Coordinates of C-alpha atoms in Angstrom, one line a residue:
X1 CA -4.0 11.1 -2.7
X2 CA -4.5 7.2 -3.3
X3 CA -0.7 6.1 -3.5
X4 CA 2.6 7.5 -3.2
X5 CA 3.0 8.4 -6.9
X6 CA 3.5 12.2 -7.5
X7 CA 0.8 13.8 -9.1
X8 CA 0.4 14.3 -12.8
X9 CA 1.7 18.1 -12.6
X10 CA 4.0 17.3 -10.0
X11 CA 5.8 14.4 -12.2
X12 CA 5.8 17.0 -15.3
X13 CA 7.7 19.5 -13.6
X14 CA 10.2 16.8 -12.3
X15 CA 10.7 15.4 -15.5
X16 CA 10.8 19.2 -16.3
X17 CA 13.4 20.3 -13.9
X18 CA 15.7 17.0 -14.6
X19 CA 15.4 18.0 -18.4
X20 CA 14.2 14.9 -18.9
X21 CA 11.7 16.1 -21.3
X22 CA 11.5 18.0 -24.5
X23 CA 10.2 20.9 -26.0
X24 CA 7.5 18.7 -27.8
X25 CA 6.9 16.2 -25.4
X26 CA 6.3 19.0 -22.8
X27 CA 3.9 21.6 -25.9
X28 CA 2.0 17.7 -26.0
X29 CA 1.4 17.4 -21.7
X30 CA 0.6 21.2 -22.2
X31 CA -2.4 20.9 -23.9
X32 CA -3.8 18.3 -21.5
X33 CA -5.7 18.9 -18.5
X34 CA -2.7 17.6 -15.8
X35 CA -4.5 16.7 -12.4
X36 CA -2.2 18.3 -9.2
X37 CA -4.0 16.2 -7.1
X38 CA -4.1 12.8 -8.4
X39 CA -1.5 10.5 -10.4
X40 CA -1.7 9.0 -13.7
X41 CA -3.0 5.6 -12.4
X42 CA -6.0 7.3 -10.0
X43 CA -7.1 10.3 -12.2
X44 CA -11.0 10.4 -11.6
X45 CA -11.2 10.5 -15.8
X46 CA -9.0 9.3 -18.9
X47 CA -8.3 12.1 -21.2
X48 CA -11.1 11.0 -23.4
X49 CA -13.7 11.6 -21.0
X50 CA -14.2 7.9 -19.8
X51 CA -14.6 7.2 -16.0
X52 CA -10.9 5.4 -14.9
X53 CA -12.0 2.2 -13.0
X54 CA -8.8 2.6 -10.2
X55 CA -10.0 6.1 -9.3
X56 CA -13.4 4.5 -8.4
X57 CA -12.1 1.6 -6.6
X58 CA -9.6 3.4 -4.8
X59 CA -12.4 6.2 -3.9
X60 CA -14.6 3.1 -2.5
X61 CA -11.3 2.0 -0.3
X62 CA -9.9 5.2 0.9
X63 CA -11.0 4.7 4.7
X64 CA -9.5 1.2 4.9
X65 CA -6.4 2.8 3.0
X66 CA -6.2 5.3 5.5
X67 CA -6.7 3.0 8.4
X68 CA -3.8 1.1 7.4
X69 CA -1.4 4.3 6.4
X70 CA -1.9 5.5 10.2
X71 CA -1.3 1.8 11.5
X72 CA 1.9 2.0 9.3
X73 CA 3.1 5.0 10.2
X74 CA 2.8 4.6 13.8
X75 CA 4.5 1.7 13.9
X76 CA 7.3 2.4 11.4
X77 CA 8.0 5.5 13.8
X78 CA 8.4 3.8 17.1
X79 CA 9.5 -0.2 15.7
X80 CA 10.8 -0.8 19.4
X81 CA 7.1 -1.1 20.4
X82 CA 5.7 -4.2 19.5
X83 CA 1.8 -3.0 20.2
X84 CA 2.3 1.2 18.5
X85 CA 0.1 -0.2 16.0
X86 CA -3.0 -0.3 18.3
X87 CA -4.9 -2.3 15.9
X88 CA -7.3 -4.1 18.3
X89 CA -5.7 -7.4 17.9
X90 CA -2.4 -8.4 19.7
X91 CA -1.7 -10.6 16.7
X92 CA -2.3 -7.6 14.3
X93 CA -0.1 -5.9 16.6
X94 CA 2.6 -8.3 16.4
X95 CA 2.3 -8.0 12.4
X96 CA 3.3 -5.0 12.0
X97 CA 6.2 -5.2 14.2
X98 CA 7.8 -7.9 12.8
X99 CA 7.5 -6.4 9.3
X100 CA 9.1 -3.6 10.3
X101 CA 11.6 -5.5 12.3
X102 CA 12.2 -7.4 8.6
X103 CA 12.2 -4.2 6.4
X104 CA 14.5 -2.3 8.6
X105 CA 14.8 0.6 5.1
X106 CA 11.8 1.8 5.7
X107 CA 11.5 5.0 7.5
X108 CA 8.9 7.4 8.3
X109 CA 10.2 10.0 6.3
X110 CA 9.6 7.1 3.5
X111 CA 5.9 9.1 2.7
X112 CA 5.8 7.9 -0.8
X113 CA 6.9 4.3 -0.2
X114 CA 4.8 4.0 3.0
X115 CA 1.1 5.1 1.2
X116 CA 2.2 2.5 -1.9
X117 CA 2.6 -0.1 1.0
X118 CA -0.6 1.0 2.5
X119 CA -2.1 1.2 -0.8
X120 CA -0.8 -2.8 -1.7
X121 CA -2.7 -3.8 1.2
X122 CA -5.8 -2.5 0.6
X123 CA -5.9 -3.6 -2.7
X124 CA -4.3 -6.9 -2.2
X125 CA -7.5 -7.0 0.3
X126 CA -5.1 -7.9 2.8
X127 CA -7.2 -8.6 6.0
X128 CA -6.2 -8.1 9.6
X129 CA -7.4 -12.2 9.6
X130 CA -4.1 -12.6 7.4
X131 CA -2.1 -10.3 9.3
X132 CA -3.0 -12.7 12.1
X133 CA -2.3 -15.8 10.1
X134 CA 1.1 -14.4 8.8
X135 CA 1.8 -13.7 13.0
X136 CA 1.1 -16.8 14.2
X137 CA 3.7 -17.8 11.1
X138 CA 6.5 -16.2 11.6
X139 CA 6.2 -17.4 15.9
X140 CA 6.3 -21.0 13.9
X141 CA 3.3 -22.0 13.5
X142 CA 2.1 -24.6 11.2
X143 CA -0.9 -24.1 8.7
X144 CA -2.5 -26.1 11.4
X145 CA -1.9 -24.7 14.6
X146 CA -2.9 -21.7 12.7
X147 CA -6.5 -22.6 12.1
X148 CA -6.6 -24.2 15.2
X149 CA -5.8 -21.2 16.8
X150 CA -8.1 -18.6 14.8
X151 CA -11.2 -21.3 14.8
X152 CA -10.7 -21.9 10.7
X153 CA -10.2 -24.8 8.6
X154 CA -6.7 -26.0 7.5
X155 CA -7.7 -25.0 4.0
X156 CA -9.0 -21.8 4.6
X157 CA -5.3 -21.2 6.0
X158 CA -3.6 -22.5 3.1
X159 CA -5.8 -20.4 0.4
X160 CA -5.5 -17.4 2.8
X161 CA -1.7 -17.5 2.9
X162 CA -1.3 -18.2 -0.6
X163 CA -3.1 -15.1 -2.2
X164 CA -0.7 -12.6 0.3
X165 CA 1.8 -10.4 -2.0
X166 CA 5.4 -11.4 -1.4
X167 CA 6.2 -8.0 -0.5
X168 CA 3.9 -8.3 2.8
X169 CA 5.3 -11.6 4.0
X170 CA 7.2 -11.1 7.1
X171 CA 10.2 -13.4 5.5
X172 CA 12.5 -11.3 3.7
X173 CA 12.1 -8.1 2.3
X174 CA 10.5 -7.3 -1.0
X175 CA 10.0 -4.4 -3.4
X176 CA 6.6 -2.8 -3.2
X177 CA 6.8 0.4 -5.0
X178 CA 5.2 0.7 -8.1

């Protein structure tokens, strides 16, 4: 629901299936309460009873992680466009079609990989201001020419580009599963 991970029943019966589990690994899942709507990370409670703290956080985000899985998904279906996105912002725009122009493996039919992406952003809090920043970046653009450019300090640039996640640099591809 919150990521690409399968769900806690879901991953049982793969591991299941793949006989990748055992008779008493699969007695001990058994008598747990196995969510088939959530994933181990994002079940609303621990098996103790305790409230998880990534289920409430990703609960509190789940409009701006579905804003960015549409804004993904659009443009990972039709890369050729450079404005599919239809984020607002022609700089936004240009974001997302040069990361896709960099991380050519992803596909649409990528689901699982595609809401972790999504997911990375939102809790990265990876702002359509950095998308910008990252935009004007890649067109070679110095930190600033940058702030120039969006009305910001220098620093604010520097700091800003500095706390973006690796995988959503528009340089080279990274790994972003998890």
């Amino acid at each position: 629901m919150f990521c690409g991970e399968l769900s806690e029943l879901a991953a049982l019966v793969e591991k299941t299936n793949s006989n990748q589990i055992n008779d008493f690994d699969f007695d001990t899942h058994k008598k747990l309460e196995l969510s088939h709507t959530y994933c181990t990370a994002h079940r609303p409670k621990f098996t103790n009873g305790h409230w998880n703290p990534n289920y409430k956080k990703s609960k509190r985000t789940l409009a701006q992680f579905d804003l960015e899985l549409r804004r993904i998904i659009k443009q990972c279906a039709k890369r050729s466009k450079p404005d599919i996105a239809a984020t607002g912002s022609p700089l936004v725009d240009r974001y997302f079609f040069q990361y896709f122009s960099v991380h050519q493996a992803l596909e649409p039919a990528d689901k699982a990989e595609l809401r972790n992406l999504a997911r990375l952003m939102v809790d990265s809090k990876f702002s359509d201001r950095k998308k910008q920043m990252l935009a004007l970046q890649a067109s070679g653009g110095s930190q600033s020419e940058i702030a120039r450019k969006l009305g910001i300090s220098r620093q604010a640039v520097s700091k800003a580009l500095a706390s973006i996640p690796a995988a959503l640099q528009l340089t080279h591809p990274k790994n972003f599963s998890g």
